[in-house]
Tab-separated table of C-alpha atoms in Angstrom:
chain	number	residue	atom	x	y	z
A	23	MET	CA	0.111	-0.100	0.050
A	24	THR	CA	1.386	3.431	-0.931
A	25	SER	CA	1.531	5.922	1.796
A	26	MET	CA	-0.191	9.392	1.521
A	27	THR	CA	3.337	11.058	2.053
A	28	SER	CA	4.764	8.685	-0.583
A	29	MET	CA	2.183	9.905	-3.025
A	30	THR	CA	2.457	13.517	-2.120
A	31	SER	CA	6.351	13.224	-2.779
A	32	MET	CA	5.750	11.501	-6.186
A	33	THR	CA	3.078	14.018	-7.041
A	34	SER	CA	5.722	17.023	-6.137
A	35	MET	CA	8.563	15.079	-8.020
A	36	THR	CA	6.263	14.775	-11.156
A	37	SER	CA	5.134	18.594	-10.943
A	38	MET	CA	8.722	19.585	-10.530
A	39	THR	CA	9.763	17.408	-13.604
A	40	SER	CA	6.938	18.893	-15.885
A	41	MET	CA	7.966	22.537	-14.666
A	42	LEU	CA	11.597	21.787	-15.810
A	43	ASP	CA	10.501	20.265	-18.876
A	44	ALA	CA	8.343	23.511	-19.703
A	45	MET	CA	11.141	25.753	-18.946
A	46	LYS	CA	13.404	23.795	-21.317
A	47	MET	CA	10.650	24.239	-23.843
A	48	PHE	CA	10.383	27.996	-23.256
A	49	LEU	CA	14.119	28.653	-23.511
A	50	ALA	CA	14.152	26.679	-26.922
A	51	VAL	CA	11.304	28.944	-28.211
A	52	ALA	CA	12.756	31.923	-27.014
A	53	GLU	CA	15.925	31.162	-28.832
A	54	SER	CA	14.459	30.155	-31.966
A	55	GLY	CA	11.462	32.518	-31.991
A	56	THR	CA	9.342	30.073	-33.506
A	57	LEU	CA	6.946	27.269	-32.219
A	58	SER	CA	7.341	25.223	-35.584
A	59	LYS	CA	11.113	25.046	-35.619
A	60	VAL	CA	11.258	23.738	-31.981
A	61	ALA	CA	8.289	21.152	-32.559
A	62	TRP	CA	10.631	19.886	-35.786
A	63	GLU	CA	13.669	19.650	-33.553
A	64	ARG	CA	11.601	17.739	-30.904
A	65	THR	CA	9.481	15.473	-33.276
A	66	MET	CA	6.444	17.055	-31.556
A	67	ALA	CA	3.323	18.510	-32.825
A	68	VAL	CA	3.288	22.362	-32.910
A	69	SER	CA	-0.007	21.989	-30.836
A	70	SER	CA	2.008	20.307	-28.099
A	71	VAL	CA	4.571	22.903	-27.776
A	72	THR	CA	1.893	25.612	-27.756
A	73	ARG	CA	0.176	23.819	-24.958
A	74	ARG	CA	3.593	23.710	-22.924
A	75	ILE	CA	3.947	27.386	-23.310
A	76	ASP	CA	0.426	28.235	-22.505
A	77	GLY	CA	0.555	25.939	-19.389
A	78	LEU	CA	3.528	27.580	-18.166
A	79	GLU	CA	2.349	30.949	-18.704
A	80	ALA	CA	-0.842	30.004	-16.637
A	81	GLU	CA	1.359	28.563	-14.004
A	82	LEU	CA	3.172	31.762	-13.639
A	83	GLY	CA	0.362	34.244	-14.111
A	84	VAL	CA	1.776	36.282	-16.730
A	85	ARG	CA	2.296	36.347	-20.765
A	86	LEU	CA	5.995	35.300	-21.620
A	87	PHE	CA	5.571	36.133	-25.374
A	88	HIS	CA	4.222	38.611	-27.823
A	89	ARG	CA	2.788	36.430	-30.525
A	90	SER	CA	2.283	37.160	-34.152
A	91	SER	CA	1.772	35.146	-37.313
A	92	ARG	CA	5.727	35.305	-37.925
A	93	GLN	CA	7.409	35.032	-34.833
A	94	LEU	CA	7.303	35.048	-31.084
A	95	LEU	CA	8.916	37.970	-29.056
A	96	LEU	CA	9.632	37.999	-25.283
A	97	THR	CA	7.806	40.337	-23.234
A	98	ASP	CA	9.297	42.100	-20.407
A	99	ALA	CA	8.104	39.475	-17.933
A	100	GLY	CA	9.619	36.787	-20.401
A	101	GLU	CA	12.894	38.444	-20.653
A	102	LYS	CA	13.201	38.306	-16.805
A	103	PHE	CA	11.783	34.757	-16.610
A	104	ARG	CA	14.343	33.931	-19.383
A	105	VAL	CA	17.414	34.875	-17.065
A	106	SER	CA	15.888	32.874	-14.109
A	107	ALA	CA	15.127	29.859	-16.136
A	108	LEU	CA	18.521	29.600	-17.656
A	109	GLN	CA	20.051	29.569	-14.059
A	110	MET	CA	17.652	27.148	-12.807
A	111	VAL	CA	18.059	24.615	-15.930
A	112	SER	CA	21.727	25.063	-15.443
A	113	ASP	CA	21.866	24.209	-11.825
A	114	LEU	CA	19.751	21.106	-12.478
A	115	GLU	CA	22.123	19.775	-15.247
A	116	GLY	CA	25.058	20.547	-12.757
A	117	VAL	CA	23.331	18.305	-10.082
A	118	LYS	CA	22.445	15.777	-12.531
A	119	ALA	CA	26.059	15.379	-13.692
A	120	GLU	CA	27.077	15.128	-10.013
A	121	LEU	CA	24.834	12.406	-9.324
A	122	SER	CA	25.613	10.609	-12.599
A	123	ALA	CA	29.415	10.768	-11.462
A	124	LEU	CA	28.434	8.987	-8.329
A	125	GLN	CA	27.389	5.998	-10.392
A	126	THR	CA	30.966	5.431	-11.865
A	127	ASP	CA	33.770	3.766	-10.296
A	128	PRO	CA	35.000	5.281	-7.058
A	129	HIS	CA	37.692	7.809	-7.370
A	130	GLY	CA	39.478	10.124	-5.270
A	131	LEU	CA	41.811	9.980	-2.059
A	132	LEU	CA	41.000	7.293	0.636
A	133	THR	CA	43.102	7.754	3.989
A	134	VAL	CA	43.352	4.683	6.066
A	135	THR	CA	44.968	4.033	9.422
A	136	ALA	CA	45.472	0.445	11.160
A	137	PRO	CA	47.890	-0.893	13.766
A	138	SER	CA	51.236	-1.786	12.506
A	139	GLY	CA	51.436	-5.469	12.781
A	140	PHE	CA	47.902	-6.177	11.886
A	141	GLY	CA	48.196	-3.566	9.006
A	142	ARG	CA	51.203	-5.272	7.549
A	143	ARG	CA	49.657	-8.711	7.867
A	144	HIS	CA	45.980	-8.118	6.798
A	145	VAL	CA	45.162	-4.547	5.573
A	146	VAL	CA	48.120	-4.299	3.005
A	147	PRO	CA	47.137	-7.566	1.027
A	148	ALA	CA	43.408	-6.348	1.293
A	149	ALA	CA	44.472	-2.921	0.087
A	150	MET	CA	46.366	-4.162	-2.885
A	151	ARG	CA	43.372	-6.316	-3.999
A	152	PHE	CA	41.215	-3.264	-3.576
A	153	LEU	CA	43.445	-0.793	-5.700
A	154	GLN	CA	43.214	-3.534	-8.272
A	155	LEU	CA	39.443	-3.387	-8.171
A	156	TYR	CA	39.344	0.335	-8.155
A	157	PRO	CA	42.462	1.884	-9.851
A	158	GLN	CA	40.908	5.361	-9.727
A	159	ILE	CA	41.452	5.409	-5.820
A	160	GLN	CA	44.575	6.965	-4.356
A	161	LEU	CA	45.088	5.085	-1.156
A	162	ASN	CA	47.034	6.676	1.662
A	163	LEU	CA	47.968	4.121	4.399
A	164	HIS	CA	49.030	4.773	7.782
A	165	LEU	CA	50.364	1.807	9.971
A	166	SER	CA	50.989	2.934	13.499
A	167	ASP	CA	50.289	1.626	17.169
A	168	ASP	CA	49.439	5.307	18.127
A	169	LEU	CA	45.966	6.208	18.353
A	170	VAL	CA	45.842	9.543	16.203
A	171	ASP	CA	43.299	12.225	16.235
A	172	LEU	CA	41.186	11.094	13.278
A	173	ALA	CA	39.713	14.502	12.480
A	174	GLU	CA	42.833	16.365	12.852
A	175	ARG	CA	44.600	13.869	10.562
A	176	ARG	CA	41.509	13.768	8.234
A	177	ILE	CA	41.440	9.937	8.378
A	178	ASP	CA	38.622	8.423	6.449
A	179	VAL	CA	38.914	4.894	7.862
A	180	ALA	CA	40.511	3.780	11.106
A	181	ILE	CA	40.887	0.023	12.102
A	182	ARG	CA	41.076	-0.639	15.619
A	183	ILE	CA	41.600	-3.697	17.795
A	184	GLY	CA	40.102	-4.078	21.348
A	185	LYS	CA	37.515	-2.034	23.104
A	186	LEU	CA	36.906	1.398	21.895
A	187	PRO	CA	36.603	4.111	24.094
A	188	ASP	CA	33.425	6.403	23.952
A	189	SER	CA	33.288	8.201	20.675
A	190	ASP	CA	30.685	9.656	18.403
A	191	LEU	CA	32.197	7.895	15.281
A	192	VAL	CA	30.420	5.181	13.567
A	193	ALA	CA	32.001	1.875	14.476
A	194	THR	CA	31.608	-1.658	12.614
A	195	LYS	CA	32.667	-4.625	14.140
A	196	LEU	CA	34.764	-6.817	11.261
A	197	ALA	CA	35.800	-9.752	13.109
A	198	GLN	CA	36.262	-11.447	16.637
A	199	TYR	CA	39.565	-12.432	17.873
A	200	SER	CA	41.074	-14.162	20.999
A	201	ARG	CA	44.478	-14.785	22.468
A	202	LEU	CA	46.373	-17.808	22.135
A	203	ALA	CA	49.171	-19.400	24.013
A	204	CYS	CA	51.611	-20.794	21.413
A	205	ALA	CA	54.855	-22.521	21.202
A	206	SER	CA	57.325	-24.112	18.399
A	207	PRO	CA	57.328	-28.034	18.442
A	208	ASP	CA	60.994	-27.569	19.413
A	209	TYR	CA	60.226	-25.710	22.611
A	210	LEU	CA	57.464	-28.154	23.557
A	211	ALA	CA	59.551	-31.335	22.884
A	212	ARG	CA	62.186	-29.876	25.365
A	213	ALA	CA	60.054	-28.127	28.044
A	214	GLY	CA	57.088	-30.237	27.649
A	215	TRP	CA	53.227	-29.197	27.340
A	216	PRO	CA	51.558	-26.902	29.741
A	217	ALA	CA	48.540	-28.754	30.898
A	218	THR	CA	46.871	-25.879	32.728
A	219	PRO	CA	47.150	-22.136	32.498
A	220	GLU	CA	48.969	-22.359	35.969
A	221	ASN	CA	51.756	-24.711	34.454
A	222	LEU	CA	52.678	-21.561	32.337
A	223	LEU	CA	54.259	-20.277	35.473
A	224	LYS	CA	57.001	-22.958	35.170
A	225	HIS	CA	57.772	-22.010	31.279
A	226	ASN	CA	59.898	-19.510	29.452
A	227	CYS	CA	57.020	-17.117	28.631
A	228	LEU	CA	58.024	-14.273	26.170
A	229	THR	CA	55.938	-10.903	26.816
A	230	ILE	CA	55.448	-7.253	26.693
A	231	ALA	CA	58.614	-5.221	27.921
A	232	THR	CA	56.854	-2.198	29.067
A	233	PRO	CA	53.882	-2.367	31.447
A	234	PRO	CA	51.039	-2.106	31.763
A	235	LEU	CA	50.187	-5.380	29.685
A	236	PRO	CA	47.546	-4.840	27.091
A	237	ALA	CA	43.991	-6.285	27.855
A	238	GLY	CA	43.633	-10.050	27.654
A	239	TRP	CA	47.466	-10.930	27.905
A	240	TRP	CA	48.413	-14.014	29.899
A	241	SER	CA	44.718	-13.814	31.225
A	242	PHE	CA	42.555	-17.158	31.102
A	243	ALA	CA	38.970	-17.794	32.279
A	244	GLY	CA	38.801	-19.258	35.529
A	245	THR	CA	42.167	-18.664	36.653
A	246	LEU	CA	43.205	-15.932	38.943
A	247	GLY	CA	39.770	-14.509	38.399
A	248	GLY	CA	40.724	-13.374	35.098
A	249	SER	CA	43.774	-11.569	36.196
A	250	PRO	CA	46.974	-11.837	34.185
A	251	LEU	CA	49.406	-14.458	35.353
A	252	PRO	CA	52.773	-13.432	36.669
A	253	VAL	CA	54.640	-15.241	33.961
A	254	ARG	CA	58.462	-14.644	33.394
A	255	GLY	CA	60.813	-15.352	30.668
A	256	SER	CA	64.129	-14.608	29.174
A	257	PHE	CA	62.975	-12.500	26.253
A	258	GLN	CA	60.450	-9.362	26.331
A	259	SER	CA	59.845	-6.830	23.536
A	260	ASP	CA	57.134	-4.067	22.925
A	261	ASP	CA	56.854	-5.449	19.438
A	262	THR	CA	54.604	-8.485	18.999
A	263	GLU	CA	56.182	-9.298	15.630
A	264	SER	CA	59.405	-9.849	17.509
A	265	LEU	CA	57.781	-11.797	20.288
A	266	LEU	CA	56.565	-14.242	17.449
A	267	GLN	CA	59.790	-14.812	15.865
A	268	ALA	CA	61.426	-15.544	19.278
A	269	ALA	CA	58.736	-18.298	19.611
A	270	LEU	CA	59.198	-19.659	16.243
A	271	HIS	CA	62.642	-20.011	17.136
A	272	GLY	CA	62.057	-22.249	19.992
A	273	ILE	CA	62.762	-19.494	22.970
A	274	GLY	CA	59.452	-19.872	24.583
A	275	ILE	CA	55.879	-19.547	24.879
A	276	VAL	CA	53.796	-16.420	23.502
A	277	HIS	CA	50.265	-15.363	24.152
A	278	LEU	CA	49.327	-13.548	20.938
A	279	ALA	CA	46.244	-12.452	18.895
A	280	SER	CA	44.439	-15.103	16.812
A	281	TRP	CA	44.926	-12.538	13.966
A	282	LEU	CA	48.847	-12.600	14.207
A	283	VAL	CA	49.498	-16.285	14.804
A	284	GLY	CA	46.437	-18.122	13.081
A	285	TRP	CA	48.138	-18.353	9.807
A	286	LEU	CA	50.659	-20.648	11.223
A	287	ALA	CA	48.151	-23.480	11.779
A	288	SER	CA	46.767	-23.303	8.135
């Protein structure tokens, strides 16, 4: 069922389109000075063109042309309306061109920021595929673990990991992730498998060098009430890629995000 609001909107749009068509017809007649020439150019009957002009004059409540058997001349009101009609038609064509451009392939500058490790491993490959699909886009990618002011840096898209602070920005959840305790087969062959989270206290755990620990590091449901285990190890770093490389070399156990280590299991 069509609502009354929709019907009113449709009627308004139809009336606006009819008015614009009539203005274009008026401008064509004003330029040529004859009805027959405009009718011939538009493959219309002269009577149809006449009705359009008559309808426009009735709508405006003024006579736009002095009519004779040979030609049509603009009245003073017609001259004034011609200036306005030219501007209105020009504005309409400009809007139509802008709307048409929106239907073409995306183009322009797109500025994106993402955390360093996640960006190198996941955003950069996706960005390369994106640019292949949309070659008219200029992509400006900033990889940094610093939380920058998005408005000040004119960032269009920001990819963040973890819980976001209160913000008036629009956020869309892309994926769920978890932290996984991982070690190389060589390390586990030497040191054994930890059967419980508490067993990690007896292992060489590779962790963040500078406190505080990020949310979820060395925390396990049902262990210490969810508080981080006080693990220790021979290697610490503020760079998660370095911790991953140390674990791959058999140095110890890491507790890293699934997006960082998941590819190793595939």
